[in-house]
PDB file of C-alpha atoms and ligand atoms in Angstrom:
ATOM      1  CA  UNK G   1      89.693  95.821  78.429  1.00  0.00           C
ATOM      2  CA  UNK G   2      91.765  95.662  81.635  1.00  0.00           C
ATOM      3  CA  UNK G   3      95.762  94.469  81.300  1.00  0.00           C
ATOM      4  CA  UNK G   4      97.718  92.564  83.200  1.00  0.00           C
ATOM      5  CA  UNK G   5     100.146  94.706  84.528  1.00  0.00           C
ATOM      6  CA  UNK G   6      99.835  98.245  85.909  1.00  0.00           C
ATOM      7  CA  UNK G   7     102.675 100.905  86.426  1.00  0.00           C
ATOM      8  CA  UNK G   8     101.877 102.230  89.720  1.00  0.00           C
ATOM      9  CA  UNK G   9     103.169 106.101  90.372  1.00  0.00           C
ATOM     10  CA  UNK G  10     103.254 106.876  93.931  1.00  0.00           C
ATOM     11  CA  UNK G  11     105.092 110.476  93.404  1.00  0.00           C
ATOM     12  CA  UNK G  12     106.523 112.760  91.078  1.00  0.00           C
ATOM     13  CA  UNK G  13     109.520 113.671  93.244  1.00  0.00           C
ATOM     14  CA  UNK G  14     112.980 112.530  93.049  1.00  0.00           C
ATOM     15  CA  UNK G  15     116.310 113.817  93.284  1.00  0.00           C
ATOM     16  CA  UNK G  16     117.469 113.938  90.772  1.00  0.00           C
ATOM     17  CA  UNK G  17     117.121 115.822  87.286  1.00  0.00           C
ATOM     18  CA  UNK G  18     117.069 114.104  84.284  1.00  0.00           C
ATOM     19  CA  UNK G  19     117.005 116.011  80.806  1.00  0.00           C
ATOM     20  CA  UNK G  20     114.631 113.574  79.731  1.00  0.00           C
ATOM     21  CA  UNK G  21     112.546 112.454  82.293  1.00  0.00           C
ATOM     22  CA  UNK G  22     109.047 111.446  81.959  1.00  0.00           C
ATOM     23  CA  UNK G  23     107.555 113.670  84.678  1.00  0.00           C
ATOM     24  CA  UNK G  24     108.686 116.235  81.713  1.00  0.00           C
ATOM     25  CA  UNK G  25     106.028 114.946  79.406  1.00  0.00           C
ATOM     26  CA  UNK G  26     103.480 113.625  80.919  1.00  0.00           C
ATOM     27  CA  UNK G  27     100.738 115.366  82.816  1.00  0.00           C
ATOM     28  CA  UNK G  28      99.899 113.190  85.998  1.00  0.00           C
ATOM     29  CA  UNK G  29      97.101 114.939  86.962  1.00  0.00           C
ATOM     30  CA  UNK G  30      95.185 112.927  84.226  1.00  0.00           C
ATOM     31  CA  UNK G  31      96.160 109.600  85.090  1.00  0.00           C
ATOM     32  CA  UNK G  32      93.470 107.445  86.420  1.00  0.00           C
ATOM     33  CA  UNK G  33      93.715 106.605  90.039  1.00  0.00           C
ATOM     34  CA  UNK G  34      94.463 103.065  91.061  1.00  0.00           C
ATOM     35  CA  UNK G  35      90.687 101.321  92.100  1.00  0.00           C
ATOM     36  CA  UNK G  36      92.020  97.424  92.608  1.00  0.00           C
ATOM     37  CA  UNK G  37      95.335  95.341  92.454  1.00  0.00           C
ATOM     38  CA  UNK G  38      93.839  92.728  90.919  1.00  0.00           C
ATOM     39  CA  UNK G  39      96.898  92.158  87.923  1.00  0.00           C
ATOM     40  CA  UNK G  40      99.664  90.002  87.117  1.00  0.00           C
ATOM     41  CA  UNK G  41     102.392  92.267  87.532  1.00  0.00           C
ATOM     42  CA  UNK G  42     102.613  95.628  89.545  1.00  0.00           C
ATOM     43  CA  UNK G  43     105.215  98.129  89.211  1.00  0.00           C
ATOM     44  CA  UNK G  44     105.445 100.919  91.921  1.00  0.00           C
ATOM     45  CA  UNK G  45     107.414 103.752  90.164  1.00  0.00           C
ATOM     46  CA  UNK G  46     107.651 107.236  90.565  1.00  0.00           C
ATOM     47  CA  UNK G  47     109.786 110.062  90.591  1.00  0.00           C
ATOM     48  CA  UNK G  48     111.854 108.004  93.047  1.00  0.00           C
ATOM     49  CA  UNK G  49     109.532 105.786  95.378  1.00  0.00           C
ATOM     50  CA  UNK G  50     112.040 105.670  97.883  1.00  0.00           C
ATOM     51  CA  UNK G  51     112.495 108.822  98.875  1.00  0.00           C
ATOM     52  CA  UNK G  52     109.113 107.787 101.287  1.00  0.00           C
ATOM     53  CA  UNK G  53     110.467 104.112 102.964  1.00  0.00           C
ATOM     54  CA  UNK G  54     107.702 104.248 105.399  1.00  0.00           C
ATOM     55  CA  UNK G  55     105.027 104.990 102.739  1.00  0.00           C
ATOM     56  CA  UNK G  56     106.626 102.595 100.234  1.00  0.00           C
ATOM     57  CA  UNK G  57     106.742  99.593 103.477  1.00  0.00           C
ATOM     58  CA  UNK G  58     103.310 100.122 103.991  1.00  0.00           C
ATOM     59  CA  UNK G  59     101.711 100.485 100.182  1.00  0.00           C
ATOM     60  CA  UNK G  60     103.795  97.124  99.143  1.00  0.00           C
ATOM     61  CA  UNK G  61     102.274  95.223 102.485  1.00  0.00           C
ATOM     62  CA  UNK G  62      99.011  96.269 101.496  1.00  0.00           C
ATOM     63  CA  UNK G  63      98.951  95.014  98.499  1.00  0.00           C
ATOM     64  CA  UNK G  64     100.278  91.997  98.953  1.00  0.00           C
ATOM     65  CA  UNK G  65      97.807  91.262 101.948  1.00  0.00           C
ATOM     66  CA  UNK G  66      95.198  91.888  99.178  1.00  0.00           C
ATOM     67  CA  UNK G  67      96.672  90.096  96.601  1.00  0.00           C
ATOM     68  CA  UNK G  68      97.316  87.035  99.299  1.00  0.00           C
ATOM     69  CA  UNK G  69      93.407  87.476 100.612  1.00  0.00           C
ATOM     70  CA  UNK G  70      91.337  88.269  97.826  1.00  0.00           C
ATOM     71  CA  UNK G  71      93.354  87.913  94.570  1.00  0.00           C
ATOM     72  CA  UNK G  72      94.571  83.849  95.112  1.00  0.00           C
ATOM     73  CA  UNK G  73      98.365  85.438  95.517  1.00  0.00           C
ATOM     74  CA  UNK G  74      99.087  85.439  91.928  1.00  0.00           C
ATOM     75  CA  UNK G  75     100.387  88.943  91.618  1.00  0.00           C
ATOM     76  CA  UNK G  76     104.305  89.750  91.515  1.00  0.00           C
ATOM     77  CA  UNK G  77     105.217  93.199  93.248  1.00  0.00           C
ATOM     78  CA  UNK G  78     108.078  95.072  90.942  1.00  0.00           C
ATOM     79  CA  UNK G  79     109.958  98.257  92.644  1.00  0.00           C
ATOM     80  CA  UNK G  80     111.385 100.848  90.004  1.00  0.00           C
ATOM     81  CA  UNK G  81     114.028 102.865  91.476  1.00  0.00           C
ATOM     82  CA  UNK G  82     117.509 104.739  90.764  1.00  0.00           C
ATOM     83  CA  UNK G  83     118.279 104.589  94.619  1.00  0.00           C
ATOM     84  CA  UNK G  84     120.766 102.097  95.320  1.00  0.00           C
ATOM     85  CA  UNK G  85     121.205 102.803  99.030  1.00  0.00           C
ATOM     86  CA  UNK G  86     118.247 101.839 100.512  1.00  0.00           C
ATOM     87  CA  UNK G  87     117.928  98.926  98.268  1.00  0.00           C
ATOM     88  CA  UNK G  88     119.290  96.504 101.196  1.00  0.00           C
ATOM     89  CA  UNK G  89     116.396  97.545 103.869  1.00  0.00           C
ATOM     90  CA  UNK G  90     113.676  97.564 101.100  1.00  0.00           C
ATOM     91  CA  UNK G  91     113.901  94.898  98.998  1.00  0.00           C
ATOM     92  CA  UNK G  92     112.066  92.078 101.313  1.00  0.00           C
ATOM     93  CA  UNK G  93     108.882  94.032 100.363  1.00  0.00           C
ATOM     94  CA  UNK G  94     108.947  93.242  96.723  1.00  0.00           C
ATOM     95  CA  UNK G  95     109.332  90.096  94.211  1.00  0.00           C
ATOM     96  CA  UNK G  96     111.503  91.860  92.457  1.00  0.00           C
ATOM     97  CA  UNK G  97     113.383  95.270  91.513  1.00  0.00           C
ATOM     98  CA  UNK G  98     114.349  97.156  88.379  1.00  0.00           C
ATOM     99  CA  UNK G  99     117.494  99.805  89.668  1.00  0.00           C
ATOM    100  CA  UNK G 100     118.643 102.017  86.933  1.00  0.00           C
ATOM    101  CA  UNK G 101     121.276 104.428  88.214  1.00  0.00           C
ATOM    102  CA  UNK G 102     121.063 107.702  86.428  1.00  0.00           C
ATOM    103  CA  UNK G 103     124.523 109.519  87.097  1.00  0.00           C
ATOM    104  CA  UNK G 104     128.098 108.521  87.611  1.00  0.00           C
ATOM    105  CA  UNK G 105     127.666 109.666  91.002  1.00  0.00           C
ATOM    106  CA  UNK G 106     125.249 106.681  91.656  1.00  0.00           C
ATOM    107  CA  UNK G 107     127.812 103.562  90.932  1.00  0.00           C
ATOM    108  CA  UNK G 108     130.036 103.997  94.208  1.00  0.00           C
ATOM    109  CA  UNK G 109     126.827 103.136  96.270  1.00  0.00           C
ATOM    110  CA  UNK G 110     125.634 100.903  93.558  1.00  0.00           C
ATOM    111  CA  UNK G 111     128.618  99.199  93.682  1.00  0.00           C
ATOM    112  CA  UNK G 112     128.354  98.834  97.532  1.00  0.00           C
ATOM    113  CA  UNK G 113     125.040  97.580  97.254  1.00  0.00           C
ATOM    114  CA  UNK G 114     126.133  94.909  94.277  1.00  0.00           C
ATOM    115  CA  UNK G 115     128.325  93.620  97.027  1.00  0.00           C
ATOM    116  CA  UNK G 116     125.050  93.305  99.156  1.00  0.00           C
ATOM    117  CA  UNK G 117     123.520  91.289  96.341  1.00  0.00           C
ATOM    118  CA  UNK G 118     126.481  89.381  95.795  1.00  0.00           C
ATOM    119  CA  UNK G 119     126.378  88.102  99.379  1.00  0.00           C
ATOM    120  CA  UNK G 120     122.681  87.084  99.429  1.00  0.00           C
ATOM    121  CA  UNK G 121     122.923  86.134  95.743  1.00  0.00           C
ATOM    122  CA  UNK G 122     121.596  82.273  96.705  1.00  0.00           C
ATOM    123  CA  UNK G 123     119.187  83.274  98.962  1.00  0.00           C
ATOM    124  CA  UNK G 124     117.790  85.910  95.957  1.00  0.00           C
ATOM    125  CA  UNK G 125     117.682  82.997  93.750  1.00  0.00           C
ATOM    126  CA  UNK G 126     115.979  80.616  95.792  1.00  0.00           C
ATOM    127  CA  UNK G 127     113.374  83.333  96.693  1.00  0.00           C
ATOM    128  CA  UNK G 128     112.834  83.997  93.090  1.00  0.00           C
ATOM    129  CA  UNK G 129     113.809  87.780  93.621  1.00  0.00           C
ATOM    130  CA  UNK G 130     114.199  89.347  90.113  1.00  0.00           C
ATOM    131  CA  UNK G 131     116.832  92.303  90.310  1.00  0.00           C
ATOM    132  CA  UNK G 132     117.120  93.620  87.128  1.00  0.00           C
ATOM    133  CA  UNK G 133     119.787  96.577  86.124  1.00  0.00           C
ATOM    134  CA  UNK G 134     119.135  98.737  83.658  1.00  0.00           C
ATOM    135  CA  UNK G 135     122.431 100.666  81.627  1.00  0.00           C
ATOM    136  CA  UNK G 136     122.881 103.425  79.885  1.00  0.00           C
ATOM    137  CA  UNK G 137     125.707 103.655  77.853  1.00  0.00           C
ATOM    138  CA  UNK G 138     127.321 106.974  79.498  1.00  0.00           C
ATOM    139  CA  UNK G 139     126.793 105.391  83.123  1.00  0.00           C
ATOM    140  CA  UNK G 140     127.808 101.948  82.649  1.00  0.00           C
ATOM    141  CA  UNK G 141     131.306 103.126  81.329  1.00  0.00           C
ATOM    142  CA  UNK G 142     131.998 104.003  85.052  1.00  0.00           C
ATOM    143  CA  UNK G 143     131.512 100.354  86.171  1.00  0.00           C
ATOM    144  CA  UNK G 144     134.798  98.805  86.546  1.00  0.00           C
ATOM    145  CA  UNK G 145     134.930  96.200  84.205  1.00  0.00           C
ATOM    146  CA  UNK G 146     136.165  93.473  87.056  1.00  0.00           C
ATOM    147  CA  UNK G 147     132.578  93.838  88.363  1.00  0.00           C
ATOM    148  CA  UNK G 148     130.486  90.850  89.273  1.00  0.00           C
ATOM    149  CA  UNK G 149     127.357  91.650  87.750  1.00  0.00           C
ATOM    150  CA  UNK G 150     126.321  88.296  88.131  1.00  0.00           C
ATOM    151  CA  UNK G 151     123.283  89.091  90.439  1.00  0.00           C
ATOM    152  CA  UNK G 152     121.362  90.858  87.603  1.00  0.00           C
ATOM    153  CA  UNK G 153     119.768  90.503  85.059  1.00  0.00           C
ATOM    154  CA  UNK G 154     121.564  93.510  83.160  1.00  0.00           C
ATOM    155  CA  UNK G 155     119.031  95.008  80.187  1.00  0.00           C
ATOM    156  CA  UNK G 156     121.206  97.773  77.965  1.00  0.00           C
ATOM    157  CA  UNK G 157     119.068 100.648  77.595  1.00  0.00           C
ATOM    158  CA  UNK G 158     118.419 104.019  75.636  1.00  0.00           C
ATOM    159  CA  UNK G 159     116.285 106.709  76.779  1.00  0.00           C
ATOM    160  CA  UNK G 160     112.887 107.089  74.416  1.00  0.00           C
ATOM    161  CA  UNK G 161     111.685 109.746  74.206  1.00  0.00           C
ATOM    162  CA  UNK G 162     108.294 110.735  75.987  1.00  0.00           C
ATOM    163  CA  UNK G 163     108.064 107.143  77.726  1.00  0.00           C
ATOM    164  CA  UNK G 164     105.519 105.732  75.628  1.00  0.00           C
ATOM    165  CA  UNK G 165     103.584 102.827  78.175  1.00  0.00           C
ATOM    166  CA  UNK G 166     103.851  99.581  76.513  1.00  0.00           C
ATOM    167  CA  UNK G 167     100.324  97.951  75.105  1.00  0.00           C
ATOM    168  CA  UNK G 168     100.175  95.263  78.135  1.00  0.00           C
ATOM    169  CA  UNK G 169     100.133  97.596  80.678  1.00  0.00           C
ATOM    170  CA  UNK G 170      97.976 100.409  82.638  1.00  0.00           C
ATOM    171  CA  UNK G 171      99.566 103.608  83.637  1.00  0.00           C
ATOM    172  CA  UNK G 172      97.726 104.475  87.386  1.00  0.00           C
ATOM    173  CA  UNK G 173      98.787 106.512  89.810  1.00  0.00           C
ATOM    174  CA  UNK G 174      97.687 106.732  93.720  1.00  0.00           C
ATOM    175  CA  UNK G 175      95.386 109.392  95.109  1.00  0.00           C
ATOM    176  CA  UNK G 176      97.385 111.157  96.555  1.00  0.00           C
ATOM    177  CA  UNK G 177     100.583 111.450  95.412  1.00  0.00           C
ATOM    178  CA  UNK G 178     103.886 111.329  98.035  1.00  0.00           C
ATOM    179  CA  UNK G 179     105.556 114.485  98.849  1.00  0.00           C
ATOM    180  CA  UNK G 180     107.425 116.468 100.673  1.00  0.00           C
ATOM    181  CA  UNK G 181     107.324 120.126 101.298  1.00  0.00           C
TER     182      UNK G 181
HETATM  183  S1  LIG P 201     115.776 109.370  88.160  1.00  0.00           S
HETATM  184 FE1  LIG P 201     113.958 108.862  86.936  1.00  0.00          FE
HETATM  185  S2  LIG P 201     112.275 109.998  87.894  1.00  0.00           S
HETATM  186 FE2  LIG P 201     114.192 110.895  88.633  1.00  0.00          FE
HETATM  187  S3  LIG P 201     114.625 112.636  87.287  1.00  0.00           S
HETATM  188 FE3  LIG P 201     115.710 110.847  86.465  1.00  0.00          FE
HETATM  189  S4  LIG P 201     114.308 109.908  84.993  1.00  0.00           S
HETATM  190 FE4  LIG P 201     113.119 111.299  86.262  1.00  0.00          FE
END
């Protein structure tokens, strides 16, 4: 039976190089390529989506033209990311975003960016944007502790080993996966 949501991989690159990453584990050659976007929730993640803004623009317009046209625009649009800077310019595609910043050297431009969020936090709201943060232990020590966080939705997190997908959701990836040489 089909599920509701579907974790969408659009590339295995990213920069950076987590000891326990998924792409470790998993073989992506065997996932099933994405055939409709006909669910309740889709979540584009990669290796780091954007790393490929023009690809990512163009995949998240697409599917919400077909959710809009053929679906009855029920489907949210999630982005997965550990990118902070280009956060600001991409957001507008999606419902929603899930940042996780994976080193110490991520939270100066994270905390730029929260400053972004910050600013447009009312106009987030109103648009029902989810951001979500995700926090490891070792990374969120590095966040000042006068930081307004109030933007988030902040989820403490551990990493599990092997990424197991949840039951409610289909792992998918596209076609052709994003690269560059
Ligand atoms: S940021 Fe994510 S995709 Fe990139 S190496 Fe780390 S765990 Fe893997």
């Amino acid at each position: 039976m089909e599920k509701d949501k579907l974790r969408l991989l659009v590339t295995t690159q990213c920069p950076n190089k987590c000891p326990m990453c998924c792409n470790n584990s998993w073989d992506f050659s065997k996932l099933p390529v994405v055939e409709h976007f006909n669910y309740k929730e889709i979540m584009i993640t990669g290796g780091e989506p954007l790393l490929f803004p023009d690809e990512l623009a163009d995949l998240a317009i697409s599917i919400k033209r077909i959710q809009k046209l053929v679906y009855g625009n029920t489907g949210k649009l999630f982005l997965y990311t550990a990118l902070a800077e280009s956060l600001p310019s991409n957001i507008r595609y999606f419902d929603g975003v899930v940042y996780t910043p994976h080193s110490a050297a991520d939270i100066p431009k994270f905390l730029e960016v929260n400053d972004f969020f910050l600013y447009y936090k009312d106009e987030f709201a109103e648009g029902n944007t989810s951001l979500r943060l995700n926090l490891f232990p070792d990374i969120k020590k590095h966040i000042p502790e006068s930081t307004d966080l109030s933007s988030w939705k902040v989820k403490d997190m551990i990493w599990i080993k092997d990424c197991p997908v949840p039951d409610d959701e289909e792992f998918k990836r596209v076609g052709k996966l994003w690269e560059r040489i």
